[in-house]
Amino acid sequence: MARRLTLFLLFAVAALSPAAFAETVTASQLRGELVKYGAEAVEISYEDGHPMLTGDMLGQAFDVTLSDCDGPQPACRSIRYVSCREMADFSRIEALEIANTHNAGFKDATAFAEEKWFGQVICLRLQQDFRGETQFGLRQVFEWQIELEDFLQEMDDARAAKQAAISLDNSAD
């Protein structure tokens, strides 16, 4: 009897766990919140069954992929934002150094460098999960906007530093 009661209690606790009440977000809800924060040209599409949004914020293109989704109007528990900045005049090592410098800071978003046919690209990725009591809302979109703003400033600073170094080299000749 005590064994059955214990099993029942374990199942009851599992059913009431935070994952059972995970908050979700739809692509339409996310689009609406992004627009409130100034995102433009936000389009919704589907890639491999996952809702995906593309748009522009702060003059920078971005993609958002929603995952861990359920239902016919997919309600999702996970969002991944990605935005990439072309840094064609930077070497692979320079691009990696910029990404590593970003990642050494105490930021929620991760930077990474990629090599494309036209040169280097440095990207910013922010993953957000909605489990338990975490609810989707303006706070998550604001976090993306702040991370993106900081990233763009870092890219502008890196370009200015490179231009200054080139100017110094040219003036020394």
PDB file of C-alpha atoms in Angstrom:
ATOM      1  CA  MET A   1       0.000   0.000   0.000  1.00  0.00           C
ATOM      2  CA  ALA A   2       2.758   2.429   0.974  1.00  0.00           C
ATOM      3  CA  ARG A   3       4.524   1.562  -2.292  1.00  0.00           C
ATOM      4  CA  ARG A   4       1.423   2.467  -4.343  1.00  0.00           C
ATOM      5  CA  LEU A   5       1.036   5.714  -2.438  1.00  0.00           C
ATOM      6  CA  THR A   6       4.705   6.560  -3.061  1.00  0.00           C
ATOM      7  CA  LEU A   7       4.334   5.833  -6.798  1.00  0.00           C
ATOM      8  CA  PHE A   8       1.168   7.921  -6.924  1.00  0.00           C
ATOM      9  CA  LEU A   9       2.912  10.830  -5.194  1.00  0.00           C
ATOM     10  CA  LEU A  10       5.880  10.595  -7.568  1.00  0.00           C
ATOM     11  CA  PHE A  11       3.578  10.749 -10.595  1.00  0.00           C
ATOM     12  CA  ALA A  12       1.615  13.630  -9.078  1.00  0.00           C
ATOM     13  CA  VAL A  13       4.785  15.612  -8.419  1.00  0.00           C
ATOM     14  CA  ALA A  14       6.029  14.917 -11.966  1.00  0.00           C
ATOM     15  CA  ALA A  15       2.719  16.103 -13.386  1.00  0.00           C
ATOM     16  CA  LEU A  16       2.960  19.311 -11.382  1.00  0.00           C
ATOM     17  CA  SER A  17       6.620  19.949 -12.217  1.00  0.00           C
ATOM     18  CA  PRO A  18       7.630  23.272 -13.842  1.00  0.00           C
ATOM     19  CA  ALA A  19       8.083  21.560 -17.209  1.00  0.00           C
ATOM     20  CA  ALA A  20       4.377  20.655 -17.131  1.00  0.00           C
ATOM     21  CA  PHE A  21       3.572  24.373 -16.918  1.00  0.00           C
ATOM     22  CA  ALA A  22       6.188  25.554 -19.385  1.00  0.00           C
ATOM     23  CA  GLU A  23       5.181  28.849 -20.942  1.00  0.00           C
ATOM     24  CA  THR A  24       5.092  28.911 -24.719  1.00  0.00           C
ATOM     25  CA  VAL A  25       5.220  31.506 -27.456  1.00  0.00           C
ATOM     26  CA  THR A  26       3.902  31.418 -31.007  1.00  0.00           C
ATOM     27  CA  ALA A  27       5.601  32.963 -34.024  1.00  0.00           C
ATOM     28  CA  SER A  28       2.809  35.555 -34.211  1.00  0.00           C
ATOM     29  CA  GLN A  29       3.278  36.565 -30.567  1.00  0.00           C
ATOM     30  CA  LEU A  30       7.033  36.867 -31.046  1.00  0.00           C
ATOM     31  CA  ARG A  31       6.538  38.902 -34.220  1.00  0.00           C
ATOM     32  CA  GLY A  32       4.253  41.295 -32.331  1.00  0.00           C
ATOM     33  CA  GLU A  33       6.777  41.795 -29.521  1.00  0.00           C
ATOM     34  CA  LEU A  34       9.653  42.312 -31.973  1.00  0.00           C
ATOM     35  CA  VAL A  35       7.665  44.987 -33.802  1.00  0.00           C
ATOM     36  CA  LYS A  36       6.966  46.743 -30.464  1.00  0.00           C
ATOM     37  CA  TYR A  37      10.743  47.032 -30.046  1.00  0.00           C
ATOM     38  CA  GLY A  38      11.286  48.533 -33.475  1.00  0.00           C
ATOM     39  CA  ALA A  39      11.969  45.463 -35.599  1.00  0.00           C
ATOM     40  CA  GLU A  40      11.012  45.951 -39.233  1.00  0.00           C
ATOM     41  CA  ALA A  41      10.066  43.665 -42.121  1.00  0.00           C
ATOM     42  CA  VAL A  42       9.454  40.749 -39.763  1.00  0.00           C
ATOM     43  CA  GLU A  43       8.390  37.774 -41.860  1.00  0.00           C
ATOM     44  CA  ILE A  44       7.249  34.372 -40.592  1.00  0.00           C
ATOM     45  CA  SER A  45       8.189  31.196 -42.456  1.00  0.00           C
ATOM     46  CA  TYR A  46       8.747  27.524 -41.650  1.00  0.00           C
ATOM     47  CA  GLU A  47      11.994  25.600 -42.011  1.00  0.00           C
ATOM     48  CA  ASP A  48      11.944  21.847 -41.374  1.00  0.00           C
ATOM     49  CA  GLY A  49       8.627  22.348 -39.578  1.00  0.00           C
ATOM     50  CA  HIS A  50      10.023  24.971 -37.185  1.00  0.00           C
ATOM     51  CA  PRO A  51       8.629  28.506 -37.193  1.00  0.00           C
ATOM     52  CA  MET A  52      11.254  31.020 -38.256  1.00  0.00           C
ATOM     53  CA  LEU A  53      11.197  34.807 -38.338  1.00  0.00           C
ATOM     54  CA  THR A  54      13.453  37.121 -40.308  1.00  0.00           C
ATOM     55  CA  GLY A  55      13.622  40.834 -39.900  1.00  0.00           C
ATOM     56  CA  ASP A  56      15.700  43.905 -39.260  1.00  0.00           C
ATOM     57  CA  MET A  57      16.430  45.567 -35.922  1.00  0.00           C
ATOM     58  CA  LEU A  58      18.757  48.531 -35.396  1.00  0.00           C
ATOM     59  CA  GLY A  59      19.584  48.390 -39.110  1.00  0.00           C
ATOM     60  CA  GLN A  60      20.835  44.800 -38.790  1.00  0.00           C
ATOM     61  CA  ALA A  61      19.238  41.686 -40.291  1.00  0.00           C
ATOM     62  CA  PHE A  62      18.398  38.838 -37.904  1.00  0.00           C
ATOM     63  CA  ASP A  63      16.801  35.392 -37.892  1.00  0.00           C
ATOM     64  CA  VAL A  64      14.836  33.792 -35.091  1.00  0.00           C
ATOM     65  CA  THR A  65      14.155  30.068 -34.936  1.00  0.00           C
ATOM     66  CA  LEU A  66      11.522  28.728 -32.563  1.00  0.00           C
ATOM     67  CA  SER A  67      11.854  25.144 -31.357  1.00  0.00           C
ATOM     68  CA  ASP A  68      10.458  22.650 -28.864  1.00  0.00           C
ATOM     69  CA  CYS A  69       7.017  23.377 -30.323  1.00  0.00           C
ATOM     70  CA  ASP A  70       3.626  21.689 -29.944  1.00  0.00           C
ATOM     71  CA  GLY A  71       0.243  22.073 -31.565  1.00  0.00           C
ATOM     72  CA  PRO A  72      -1.183  23.062 -34.946  1.00  0.00           C
ATOM     73  CA  GLN A  73      -0.364  26.754 -34.342  1.00  0.00           C
ATOM     74  CA  PRO A  74       3.067  25.836 -32.990  1.00  0.00           C
ATOM     75  CA  ALA A  75       3.521  27.108 -29.446  1.00  0.00           C
ATOM     76  CA  CYS A  76       7.219  26.901 -28.626  1.00  0.00           C
ATOM     77  CA  ARG A  77       9.369  26.766 -25.510  1.00  0.00           C
ATOM     78  CA  SER A  78      12.666  27.806 -27.050  1.00  0.00           C
ATOM     79  CA  ILE A  79      13.885  30.708 -29.195  1.00  0.00           C
ATOM     80  CA  ARG A  80      17.260  31.187 -30.886  1.00  0.00           C
ATOM     81  CA  TYR A  81      18.122  34.627 -32.284  1.00  0.00           C
ATOM     82  CA  VAL A  82      21.041  34.978 -34.747  1.00  0.00           C
ATOM     83  CA  SER A  83      22.458  38.046 -36.470  1.00  0.00           C
ATOM     84  CA  CYS A  84      25.646  38.195 -38.533  1.00  0.00           C
ATOM     85  CA  ARG A  85      27.802  41.162 -39.514  1.00  0.00           C
ATOM     86  CA  GLU A  86      30.038  41.007 -42.580  1.00  0.00           C
ATOM     87  CA  MET A  87      33.654  41.795 -41.743  1.00  0.00           C
ATOM     88  CA  ALA A  88      35.131  41.083 -45.163  1.00  0.00           C
ATOM     89  CA  ASP A  89      38.275  43.148 -44.575  1.00  0.00           C
ATOM     90  CA  PHE A  90      39.222  41.116 -41.479  1.00  0.00           C
ATOM     91  CA  SER A  91      41.341  37.974 -41.469  1.00  0.00           C
ATOM     92  CA  ARG A  92      40.051  34.735 -39.985  1.00  0.00           C
ATOM     93  CA  ILE A  93      42.287  35.232 -36.935  1.00  0.00           C
ATOM     94  CA  GLU A  94      41.056  38.811 -36.429  1.00  0.00           C
ATOM     95  CA  ALA A  95      37.430  37.677 -36.654  1.00  0.00           C
ATOM     96  CA  LEU A  96      38.048  34.887 -34.139  1.00  0.00           C
ATOM     97  CA  GLU A  97      39.750  37.338 -31.774  1.00  0.00           C
ATOM     98  CA  ILE A  98      36.756  39.669 -31.920  1.00  0.00           C
ATOM     99  CA  ALA A  99      34.346  36.775 -31.221  1.00  0.00           C
ATOM    100  CA  ASN A 100      36.534  35.511 -28.373  1.00  0.00           C
ATOM    101  CA  THR A 101      36.764  38.979 -26.842  1.00  0.00           C
ATOM    102  CA  HIS A 102      32.967  39.223 -26.911  1.00  0.00           C
ATOM    103  CA  ASN A 103      32.619  35.780 -25.322  1.00  0.00           C
ATOM    104  CA  ALA A 104      35.122  36.636 -22.572  1.00  0.00           C
ATOM    105  CA  GLY A 105      32.710  39.293 -21.301  1.00  0.00           C
ATOM    106  CA  PHE A 106      29.768  38.502 -19.091  1.00  0.00           C
ATOM    107  CA  LYS A 107      27.104  38.412 -21.781  1.00  0.00           C
ATOM    108  CA  ASP A 108      24.197  36.078 -22.386  1.00  0.00           C
ATOM    109  CA  ALA A 109      24.719  35.952 -26.145  1.00  0.00           C
ATOM    110  CA  THR A 110      27.549  34.067 -27.838  1.00  0.00           C
ATOM    111  CA  ALA A 111      29.600  35.384 -30.755  1.00  0.00           C
ATOM    112  CA  PHE A 112      31.175  33.151 -33.398  1.00  0.00           C
ATOM    113  CA  ALA A 113      33.116  33.705 -36.606  1.00  0.00           C
ATOM    114  CA  GLU A 114      32.434  32.081 -39.973  1.00  0.00           C
ATOM    115  CA  GLU A 115      34.220  32.237 -43.261  1.00  0.00           C
ATOM    116  CA  LYS A 116      31.996  32.963 -46.258  1.00  0.00           C
ATOM    117  CA  TRP A 117      32.907  33.211 -49.918  1.00  0.00           C
ATOM    118  CA  PHE A 118      33.187  37.012 -49.626  1.00  0.00           C
ATOM    119  CA  GLY A 119      35.219  37.011 -46.400  1.00  0.00           C
ATOM    120  CA  GLN A 120      34.681  36.842 -42.663  1.00  0.00           C
ATOM    121  CA  VAL A 121      31.377  37.060 -40.848  1.00  0.00           C
ATOM    122  CA  ILE A 122      30.933  37.478 -37.109  1.00  0.00           C
ATOM    123  CA  CYS A 123      27.612  36.311 -35.718  1.00  0.00           C
ATOM    124  CA  LEU A 124      25.725  36.760 -32.471  1.00  0.00           C
ATOM    125  CA  ARG A 125      23.506  33.995 -31.085  1.00  0.00           C
ATOM    126  CA  LEU A 126      21.122  34.247 -28.123  1.00  0.00           C
ATOM    127  CA  GLN A 127      19.191  31.214 -26.874  1.00  0.00           C
ATOM    128  CA  GLN A 128      16.132  31.687 -24.667  1.00  0.00           C
ATOM    129  CA  ASP A 129      14.104  28.880 -23.107  1.00  0.00           C
ATOM    130  CA  PHE A 130      10.692  29.179 -21.490  1.00  0.00           C
ATOM    131  CA  ARG A 131      10.404  26.544 -18.832  1.00  0.00           C
ATOM    132  CA  GLY A 132       8.737  26.591 -15.487  1.00  0.00           C
ATOM    133  CA  GLU A 133       7.800  30.067 -14.382  1.00  0.00           C
ATOM    134  CA  THR A 134       9.646  31.857 -17.181  1.00  0.00           C
ATOM    135  CA  GLN A 135       7.095  33.668 -19.296  1.00  0.00           C
ATOM    136  CA  PHE A 136       7.697  35.098 -22.709  1.00  0.00           C
ATOM    137  CA  GLY A 137       7.262  38.841 -22.999  1.00  0.00           C
ATOM    138  CA  LEU A 138       8.914  42.155 -23.667  1.00  0.00           C
ATOM    139  CA  ARG A 139      11.820  41.303 -21.342  1.00  0.00           C
ATOM    140  CA  GLN A 140      13.123  38.612 -23.724  1.00  0.00           C
ATOM    141  CA  VAL A 141      12.881  40.834 -26.798  1.00  0.00           C
ATOM    142  CA  PHE A 142      14.498  43.692 -24.863  1.00  0.00           C
ATOM    143  CA  GLU A 143      17.357  41.358 -23.908  1.00  0.00           C
ATOM    144  CA  TRP A 144      17.877  40.535 -27.606  1.00  0.00           C
ATOM    145  CA  GLN A 145      17.800  44.221 -28.540  1.00  0.00           C
ATOM    146  CA  ILE A 146      20.411  45.104 -25.887  1.00  0.00           C
ATOM    147  CA  GLU A 147      22.669  42.188 -26.844  1.00  0.00           C
ATOM    148  CA  LEU A 148      22.386  43.143 -30.522  1.00  0.00           C
ATOM    149  CA  GLU A 149      23.097  46.803 -29.762  1.00  0.00           C
ATOM    150  CA  ASP A 150      26.236  45.873 -27.778  1.00  0.00           C
ATOM    151  CA  PHE A 151      27.362  43.502 -30.531  1.00  0.00           C
ATOM    152  CA  LEU A 152      26.956  46.131 -33.250  1.00  0.00           C
ATOM    153  CA  GLN A 153      28.937  48.624 -31.166  1.00  0.00           C
ATOM    154  CA  GLU A 154      31.708  46.051 -30.741  1.00  0.00           C
ATOM    155  CA  MET A 155      31.801  45.491 -34.508  1.00  0.00           C
ATOM    156  CA  ASP A 156      31.947  49.251 -35.171  1.00  0.00           C
ATOM    157  CA  ASP A 157      34.737  49.618 -32.591  1.00  0.00           C
ATOM    158  CA  ALA A 158      36.693  46.764 -34.194  1.00  0.00           C
ATOM    159  CA  ARG A 159      36.384  48.406 -37.619  1.00  0.00           C
ATOM    160  CA  ALA A 160      37.489  51.786 -36.231  1.00  0.00           C
ATOM    161  CA  ALA A 161      40.491  50.184 -34.496  1.00  0.00           C
ATOM    162  CA  LYS A 162      41.492  48.408 -37.697  1.00  0.00           C
ATOM    163  CA  GLN A 163      41.170  51.643 -39.712  1.00  0.00           C
ATOM    164  CA  ALA A 164      43.282  53.483 -37.130  1.00  0.00           C
ATOM    165  CA  ALA A 165      45.963  50.795 -37.336  1.00  0.00           C
ATOM    166  CA  ILE A 166      45.971  50.985 -41.143  1.00  0.00           C
ATOM    167  CA  SER A 167      46.237  54.785 -41.018  1.00  0.00           C
ATOM    168  CA  LEU A 168      49.186  54.579 -38.618  1.00  0.00           C
ATOM    169  CA  ASP A 169      50.918  52.009 -40.845  1.00  0.00           C
ATOM    170  CA  ASN A 170      50.378  54.199 -43.926  1.00  0.00           C
ATOM    171  CA  SER A 171      51.637  57.335 -42.180  1.00  0.00           C
ATOM    172  CA  ALA A 172      54.784  55.500 -41.050  1.00  0.00           C
ATOM    173  CA  ASP A 173      55.654  54.753 -44.681  1.00  0.00           C
TER     174      ASP A 173
END
